[in-house]
Amino acid sequence: MGAGTLIGLLHVTPKPHLRVVDDKLIFVKVHMPWDVLCTYAEVLHIKLPIQPNDLASRPSPWRFFSCVTKHFYPSEDKIGREADFYTAPFEKDRLEYFYVKDQDNFFTPSMRSRMAYYILNRAPYEIRGNIKKFGITKLLDSGVYKAAYPLHDCRFNVRSTELGSPNERLLLYEEWAHPKSFYKMQPLDLIRKYYGEKIGIYFAWLGFYTLMLALAAAVGLGSFIYGYHTQETSTWSKEVCDPNIGGAIVMCPQCDLECTYWRLNSTCESSKKLCIFDNFGTLVFAVFMSVWVTLFLEFWKRYQAELEYEWDTVEFLEQEEQPRPEYEAKCSHERINPITRAKEKVPYTACGRCIRLSLGIGTVLFWILLILASVVAIIVYRLAVFFAFSAKLRAQDLKELEPFREYVTPQMATTVSASIISFVVIMILNILYERVAIWITDFELPRTKTEYENSLTLKMFLFQFVNYYSSCFYIAFAKGKVVGYPKEPVYLLGKYRNEECDPGGCLMELTTQLTVIMGGKAIWNNIQEVLLPWVKNLIFRHCTQAGSEKVIPRWEQDYQLQPIGKLGLFYEYLEMVIQFGFVTLFVASFPLAPVLALVNNLFEIRVDAWKITTQFRRMVPEKAQDIGAWQPILQGVAILAVATNAMIIAFSSDMIPRLVYYWSFSVFPYGDHAESTMSGYINNTLSIFNIDDFSNFSRPHNTPYWFKNSSTCRYRDFRNPPGHHKEYQYNMQYWHVIAAKMAFIIVVEHIVYFTKFVLSYIIPDVPVHVREQIKRERYLTQVIIHEANLKLVTKRLKPPEDDEEKPQHPKGKEEKLELELDF
């Protein structure tokens, strides 16, 4: 099958070119004539200009600072403002109603590429009996063609010498992708014009998300600074570090046999670091983030509505989107369309669809259970390694760690090593599941590309959610919660004793876990996104241009670039949504998460811009109305974030027990102080245990030299002391703390959810001026259709002799229909 056969079926002109370096490869340049463009513009319901926008634009609130803000926008001398038009779906028979100033520029390059790829995806190339083979995708998969891609209009760093070339790629590189332009706003209209709406909406969302992160980062940084300056003044931290208080408190072993007794002041440094994150500033910041995420989503809806109108995607319906070629190729069953009541071809019956979906759901559940199994394995690792670290890092003769002994505790060593292993497991499972998810989605055979991406998005996010966040959920809500007490500890799998938190809680371990996963993920993604494509292109250019001094044409230069994957921006969205989860779900334990996310996103925008502008072939433009399935996912994460942060403060932080002690148990009738104070908090929260009550399976083999003849040790819990008539049972303070935690969760959740509801209600999704423009455009479209129908009826009813008497006026190219409407 030759290339001419395929191209001939498209009614376009093929222009074969030999490769400059290697003449074994032939390039075929596809050109679309005017008639073909008009035909498929109507098929694809492409909206085109009918009249300039006559509504005054809303003045910018920053216009008074234009002398300053203009430096943060792309140069208007290079990238001018796009003309604003009212648009309507194109109809070939009503061409005179459209604003056709120049046929060569009437259809933008992204529209032309979109229509050409639509034709290529459906062009038949072989018919054998009842089997019809068609589509460039099939030919690419079978190796008949090496690639199919739109051409860039010039080199990214050299102006094109071709007459009439817009050099938009060069403009995007200089004003957007170049590192020197990192402080400038994005030229979204030019991005949309060059790459299509789908790419444009991604960068618009990423830029808006980054801008909103600046506010969250500022508040989070303020919370961190507040905690840093108050760490030395914290009463309970001072008590831990005090030699006469923390140094005199002997703690019980945290594992069986090999672990021994230890002094509380050995956790002095970790207690100080915990004060940075576990303070009232963090509580305020967590509540603020719950409101911030609502404002982010609501303001994004408004901004998205403006883009929908400006980019003509307001009425972009799923019915307008054509079926995928893979779907059409397997349509062998007939059914009655429930809407049109006409017969149509579908690839499967209702039973077959149910089977496909069941297999897909079952496979996803299997992999999620596999992730949970890996989490359990890491927990077992934590328990086993903590046993070893407790025996070694408490030893007094560990001279090689002397400068760092105050920082290297068994809990910290276990947490860091487990976090690194967890990150490695996450990356491996991601690689394996990615292929499985694509295979499942292909098997389900969604009808349109939007349905395909939405189905894959849901599968991948469910997996990534469990994969990335399961270890964090374990530390936040499970670790140290069910450990028993020294006489009757709780065991996992009947063998491994559950690990405990530090005396200050597990919040510091959760912070460490988040830091390792967020930092490792950002580094790994940058290596994948920047370094690998650059190295591949460098090697490819070196191998193909060695020994050749010929000038390489545009189409061959583009062929040497990296191809865009079938999923396009899917992984970019996935990366940002996972980051959004870290920023919102666990922000109560790590106020610096928005700061890290902001820094990462400032690089991410320019890295993505540099990547698609310089390292990748020009992607086929696609139309998109919004960010698709990611929108409800973000809303779900925002709702869940309120509950997780409230529960982190209640159960992972030590804030509620401190408040209960301060207001109730430091004063009469439970305490000895005359007024509320935090003095004595540490001694109050540590229960007493008689070492004679140790069982033979948990009694430590060795005791330190300073233990002397002590008969008791302390452990973190609220239980009655030995000799009490309810020995080792929960005391009254335990129930006060539990009640306070539950009350805190209920009150905070209701207040925040009510605030979110009010904000969602008072902030309209579509701005008023956009609504007016949409109504105006629809009115104009109806007027044009009415005028056209009226002219057609008048022409049919007109007597023939009137046409002969009426003088004829030749139609010129510049003749237009002018509509003057008064309101």
Coordinates of N, CA, C and O in Angstrom, one line a residue, residues 656-758:
I656 N -5.0 18.8 71.1 CA -6.2 18.6 71.9 C -5.8 18.1 73.3 O -6.4 18.7 74.3
P657 N -5.0 17.1 73.5 CA -4.6 16.8 74.9 C -4.0 18.0 75.6 O -4.2 18.1 76.9
R658 N -3.2 18.8 75.0 CA -2.6 20.0 75.6 C -3.7 20.9 76.1 O -3.7 21.5 77.2
L659 N -4.7 21.2 75.2 CA -5.8 22.1 75.5 C -6.6 21.5 76.7 O -7.1 22.3 77.6
V660 N -6.9 20.2 76.7 CA -7.7 19.6 77.8 C -6.9 19.8 79.1 O -7.5 20.1 80.1
Y661 N -5.6 19.5 79.1 CA -4.8 19.7 80.3 C -4.8 21.1 80.7 O -5.0 21.4 81.9
Y662 N -4.6 22.1 79.8 CA -4.5 23.5 80.1 C -5.8 24.0 80.8 O -5.8 24.7 81.8
W663 N -7.0 23.6 80.2 CA -8.2 24.2 80.7 C -8.9 23.4 81.9 O -9.6 23.9 82.7
S664 N -8.5 22.1 82.0 CA -9.2 21.3 83.0 C -8.3 20.6 84.0 O -8.6 20.7 85.2
F665 N -7.3 19.9 83.5 CA -6.5 19.1 84.4 C -5.3 19.7 85.0 O -4.5 19.1 85.8
S666 N -5.0 21.0 84.7 CA -3.9 21.7 85.4 C -4.4 22.4 86.6 O -3.6 22.9 87.4
V667 N -5.7 22.5 86.8 CA -6.3 23.3 87.9 C -7.3 22.4 88.7 O -7.5 21.2 88.3
F668 N -7.8 22.9 89.7 CA -8.7 22.1 90.6 C -9.9 21.7 89.8 O -10.4 22.5 89.0
P669 N -10.5 20.5 90.0 CA -10.2 19.6 91.0 C -9.1 18.5 90.6 O -8.8 17.7 91.4
Y670 N -8.7 18.5 89.4 CA -7.8 17.5 88.9 C -6.3 17.9 89.1 O -5.4 17.0 89.3
G671 N -6.0 19.2 89.1 CA -4.6 19.6 89.2 C -4.3 20.4 90.5 O -5.3 20.7 91.2
D672 N -3.0 20.7 90.7 CA -2.6 21.4 91.9 C -2.4 22.9 91.6 O -2.0 23.6 92.6
H673 N -2.5 23.4 90.4 CA -2.1 24.8 90.1 C -3.3 25.7 90.4 O -4.5 25.2 90.2
A674 N -3.0 26.9 90.7 CA -4.1 27.8 91.0 C -4.8 28.3 89.8 O -6.0 28.7 89.8
E675 N -4.1 28.4 88.7 CA -4.7 28.9 87.4 C -4.2 28.0 86.3 O -3.2 27.3 86.4
S676 N -4.8 28.1 85.1 CA -4.5 27.2 84.0 C -3.1 27.5 83.5 O -2.6 28.6 83.4
T677 N -2.3 26.4 83.3 CA -0.9 26.5 82.9 C -0.6 25.2 82.2 O -1.2 24.2 82.3
M678 N 0.5 25.3 81.4 CA 1.0 24.1 80.7 C 2.1 23.4 81.6 O 2.6 22.3 81.2
S679 N 2.5 24.0 82.7 CA 3.5 23.4 83.5 C 3.0 22.0 84.1 O 1.9 21.9 84.5
G680 N 3.8 21.0 84.0 CA 3.5 19.7 84.4 C 2.8 18.8 83.4 O 2.3 17.7 83.7
Y681 N 2.7 19.3 82.2 CA 1.9 18.6 81.1 C 2.6 17.3 80.8 O 1.9 16.2 80.7
I682 N 3.9 17.2 80.7 CA 4.6 16.0 80.3 C 4.4 14.9 81.3 O 4.0 13.8 81.0
N683 N 4.5 15.3 82.6 CA 4.4 14.3 83.6 C 2.9 13.8 83.7 O 2.7 12.6 84.0
N684 N 2.0 14.7 83.3 CA 0.6 14.3 83.4 C 0.2 13.3 82.3 O -0.7 12.5 82.5
T685 N 0.8 13.4 81.1 CA 0.4 12.6 80.0 C 1.2 11.2 79.9 O 1.0 10.4 79.0
L686 N 2.1 11.0 80.9 CA 2.9 9.7 80.9 C 2.4 8.9 82.1 O 2.5 9.3 83.2
S687 N 1.9 7.7 81.8 CA 1.4 6.8 82.8 C 2.5 6.0 83.4 O 3.6 5.9 82.8
I688 N 2.3 5.5 84.6 CA 3.3 4.7 85.3 C 3.1 3.2 85.2 O 1.9 2.7 85.2
F689 N 4.2 2.5 85.0 CA 4.1 1.0 84.9 C 5.1 0.4 85.8 O 6.3 0.8 85.9
N690 N 4.7 -0.6 86.5 CA 5.6 -1.4 87.4 C 6.4 -2.4 86.6 O 5.8 -3.3 86.0
I691 N 7.7 -2.3 86.7 CA 8.5 -3.2 85.8 C 8.4 -4.7 86.2 O 8.7 -5.6 85.4
D692 N 7.9 -4.9 87.4 CA 7.7 -6.3 87.8 C 6.5 -7.0 87.0 O 6.4 -8.2 87.0
D693 N 5.7 -6.1 86.4 CA 4.5 -6.6 85.7 C 4.8 -7.0 84.2 O 3.9 -7.4 83.5
F694 N 6.1 -6.8 83.8 CA 6.5 -7.3 82.5 C 6.3 -8.8 82.3 O 6.6 -9.5 83.2
S695 N 5.8 -9.2 81.2 CA 5.8 -10.6 80.9 C 7.1 -11.1 80.4 O 8.0 -10.3 80.1
N696 N 7.3 -12.4 80.5 CA 8.6 -13.0 80.1 C 8.9 -12.7 78.6 O 10.1 -12.8 78.2
F697 N 7.9 -12.5 77.8 CA 8.2 -12.2 76.3 C 8.5 -10.8 76.0 O 8.9 -10.5 74.9
S698 N 8.3 -9.9 77.0 CA 8.6 -8.5 76.7 C 9.6 -7.9 77.6 O 10.1 -6.7 77.4
R699 N 10.0 -8.5 78.7 CA 10.9 -8.0 79.7 C 12.3 -7.8 79.0 O 12.8 -8.7 78.3
P700 N 12.9 -6.6 79.1 CA 14.2 -6.3 78.4 C 15.3 -7.2 79.0 O 15.4 -7.4 80.2
H701 N 16.2 -7.7 78.1 CA 17.3 -8.5 78.5 C 18.4 -7.6 79.3 O 18.9 -8.1 80.3
N702 N 18.6 -6.4 78.8 CA 19.7 -5.6 79.4 C 19.0 -4.3 80.0 O 18.0 -3.8 79.5
T703 N 19.7 -3.8 81.0 CA 19.3 -2.5 81.6 C 20.5 -1.6 81.6 O 21.6 -2.0 81.8
P704 N 20.3 -0.3 81.3 CA 21.4 0.6 81.3 C 22.0 0.8 82.7 O 21.3 0.6 83.7
Y705 N 23.2 1.3 82.7 CA 23.9 1.4 84.0 C 23.3 2.4 84.9 O 23.3 2.3 86.1
W706 N 22.6 3.4 84.3 CA 22.0 4.5 85.1 C 20.6 4.1 85.7 O 20.0 4.9 86.4
F707 N 20.1 3.0 85.3 CA 18.7 2.6 85.7 C 18.7 2.3 87.2 O 17.7 2.5 87.8
K708 N 19.8 1.8 87.7 CA 19.9 1.5 89.1 C 18.8 0.6 89.6 O 18.5 -0.5 89.0
N709 N 18.2 1.0 90.7 CA 17.2 0.1 91.3 C 15.7 0.6 91.1 O 14.9 0.4 92.0
S710 N 15.5 1.3 90.0 CA 14.2 1.8 89.7 C 13.2 0.7 89.6 O 13.5 -0.4 89.1
S711 N 12.0 0.9 90.1 CA 10.9 -0.1 90.0 C 9.8 0.2 89.0 O 8.9 -0.6 88.8
T712 N 9.8 1.4 88.5 CA 8.8 1.8 87.5 C 9.4 2.5 86.3 O 10.6 2.9 86.3
C713 N 8.6 2.5 85.3 CA 9.0 3.3 84.0 C 7.7 3.9 83.5 O 6.6 3.6 84.0
R714 N 7.8 4.8 82.6 CA 6.7 5.6 82.1 C 6.4 5.2 80.6 O 7.2 4.9 79.8
Y715 N 5.1 5.4 80.2 CA 4.7 5.2 78.9 C 3.6 6.2 78.5 O 2.9 6.7 79.4
R716 N 3.4 6.5 77.2 CA 2.5 7.5 76.8 C 1.1 7.0 76.7 O 0.8 6.3 75.8
D717 N 0.3 7.3 77.7 CA -1.1 6.9 77.7 C -1.8 7.6 78.9 O -1.1 8.1 79.7
F718 N -3.1 7.5 78.9 CA -3.9 7.9 80.1 C -4.5 6.7 80.8 O -5.6 6.4 80.5
R719 N -3.7 6.1 81.7 CA -4.1 4.9 82.4 C -3.9 5.1 83.9 O -3.0 5.8 84.3
N720 N -4.6 4.3 84.7 CA -4.4 4.3 86.1 C -3.1 3.7 86.5 O -2.6 2.7 85.8
P721 N -2.5 4.1 87.6 CA -1.2 3.6 88.0 C -1.3 2.2 88.6 O -2.4 1.8 89.0
P722 N -0.2 1.5 88.8 CA -0.3 0.2 89.5 C -0.7 0.4 90.9 O -0.4 1.4 91.6
G723 N -1.5 -0.5 91.5 CA -2.0 -0.4 92.8 C -3.4 0.2 92.9 O -4.0 0.1 93.9
H724 N -3.8 0.8 91.8 CA -5.1 1.4 91.7 C -6.2 0.3 91.6 O -5.9 -0.8 91.1
H725 N -7.4 0.5 92.1 CA -8.4 -0.5 92.1 C -8.8 -0.9 90.6 O -9.3 -1.9 90.4
K726 N -8.5 0.1 89.7 CA -8.7 -0.2 88.3 C -7.4 -0.1 87.6 O -7.2 0.7 86.7
E727 N -6.5 -0.9 88.0 CA -5.1 -0.9 87.6 C -5.0 -1.0 86.0 O -5.6 -1.9 85.4
Y728 N -4.2 0.0 85.4 CA -3.9 0.0 84.0 C -5.1 0.2 83.1 O -5.1 0.0 81.9
Q729 N -6.2 0.6 83.7 CA -7.4 0.9 82.9 C -7.4 2.4 82.6 O -6.7 3.2 83.2
Y730 N -8.2 2.8 81.5 CA -8.2 4.2 81.1 C -8.8 5.0 82.3 O -9.8 4.6 82.9
N731 N -8.1 6.2 82.5 CA -8.6 7.1 83.6 C -9.6 8.1 83.0 O -9.9 8.1 81.8
M732 N -10.0 9.0 83.9 CA -11.0 10.0 83.5 C -10.5 11.0 82.4 O -11.2 11.4 81.5
Q733 N -9.2 11.3 82.5 CA -8.6 12.2 81.5 C -8.7 11.7 80.1 O -8.9 12.4 79.2
Y734 N -8.5 10.4 80.0 CA -8.6 9.7 78.6 C -10.0 10.0 78.0 O -10.0 10.4 76.8
W735 N -11.0 9.9 78.7 CA -12.4 10.1 78.2 C -12.6 11.6 77.9 O -13.4 11.9 76.9
H736 N -12.1 12.4 78.7 CA -12.2 13.9 78.4 C -11.5 14.2 77.1 O -12.0 14.9 76.3
V737 N -10.3 13.6 76.9 CA -9.5 13.9 75.6 C -10.3 13.3 74.4 O -10.4 14.0 73.4
I738 N -10.8 12.1 74.5 CA -11.6 11.5 73.4 C -12.8 12.4 73.1 O -13.1 12.7 71.9
A739 N -13.5 12.8 74.1 CA -14.7 13.7 73.9 C -14.3 15.0 73.2 O -15.0 15.5 72.3
A740 N -13.2 15.6 73.7 CA -12.7 16.8 73.1 C -12.3 16.6 71.6 O -12.6 17.5 70.8
K741 N -11.7 15.5 71.3 CA -11.3 15.3 69.9 C -12.5 15.1 69.0 O -12.5 15.7 67.9
M742 N -13.5 14.4 69.5 CA -14.7 14.2 68.6 C -15.4 15.5 68.5 O -15.9 15.8 67.4
A743 N -15.5 16.3 69.6 CA -16.2 17.6 69.5 C -15.4 18.5 68.5 O -16.1 19.3 67.8
F744 N -14.1 18.5 68.6 CA -13.3 19.3 67.7 C -13.6 19.0 66.3 O -13.8 19.9 65.4
I745 N -13.6 17.7 65.9 CA -13.8 17.3 64.5 C -15.2 17.7 64.1 O -15.3 18.3 63.0
I746 N -16.2 17.5 64.9 CA -17.5 17.8 64.5 C -17.7 19.3 64.3 O -18.3 19.8 63.3
V747 N -17.2 20.1 65.2 CA -17.4 21.6 65.2 C -16.6 22.2 64.0 O -17.2 22.9 63.2
V748 N -15.3 21.8 63.8 CA -14.5 22.3 62.7 C -15.1 21.9 61.4 O -15.2 22.8 60.5
E749 N -15.5 20.7 61.2 CA -16.0 20.2 59.9 C -17.3 21.0 59.6 O -17.5 21.4 58.4
H750 N -18.2 21.2 60.6 CA -19.5 21.9 60.3 C -19.2 23.3 59.9 O -19.8 23.9 59.0
I751 N -18.3 24.0 60.7 CA -18.0 25.4 60.4 C -17.4 25.5 59.0 O -17.8 26.4 58.2
V752 N -16.4 24.7 58.7 CA -15.7 24.8 57.4 C -16.7 24.4 56.3 O -16.7 25.1 55.2
Y753 N -17.4 23.4 56.4 CA -18.4 23.0 55.3 C -19.4 24.0 55.1 O -19.8 24.3 54.0
F754 N -19.9 24.6 56.2 CA -20.9 25.7 56.0 C -20.3 26.9 55.3 O -20.9 27.5 54.4
T755 N -19.0 27.2 55.7 CA -18.3 28.3 55.0 C -18.1 28.0 53.5 O -18.3 28.9 52.6
K756 N -17.8 26.8 53.2 CA -17.6 26.4 51.8 C -18.9 26.5 51.0 O -18.9 27.0 49.9
F757 N -20.0 26.1 51.7 CA -21.3 26.2 51.0 C -21.7 27.6 50.7 O -22.2 27.9 49.6
V758 N -21.5 28.5 51.7 CA -21.8 29.9 51.5 C -21.0 30.5 50.4 O -21.5 31.2 49.5

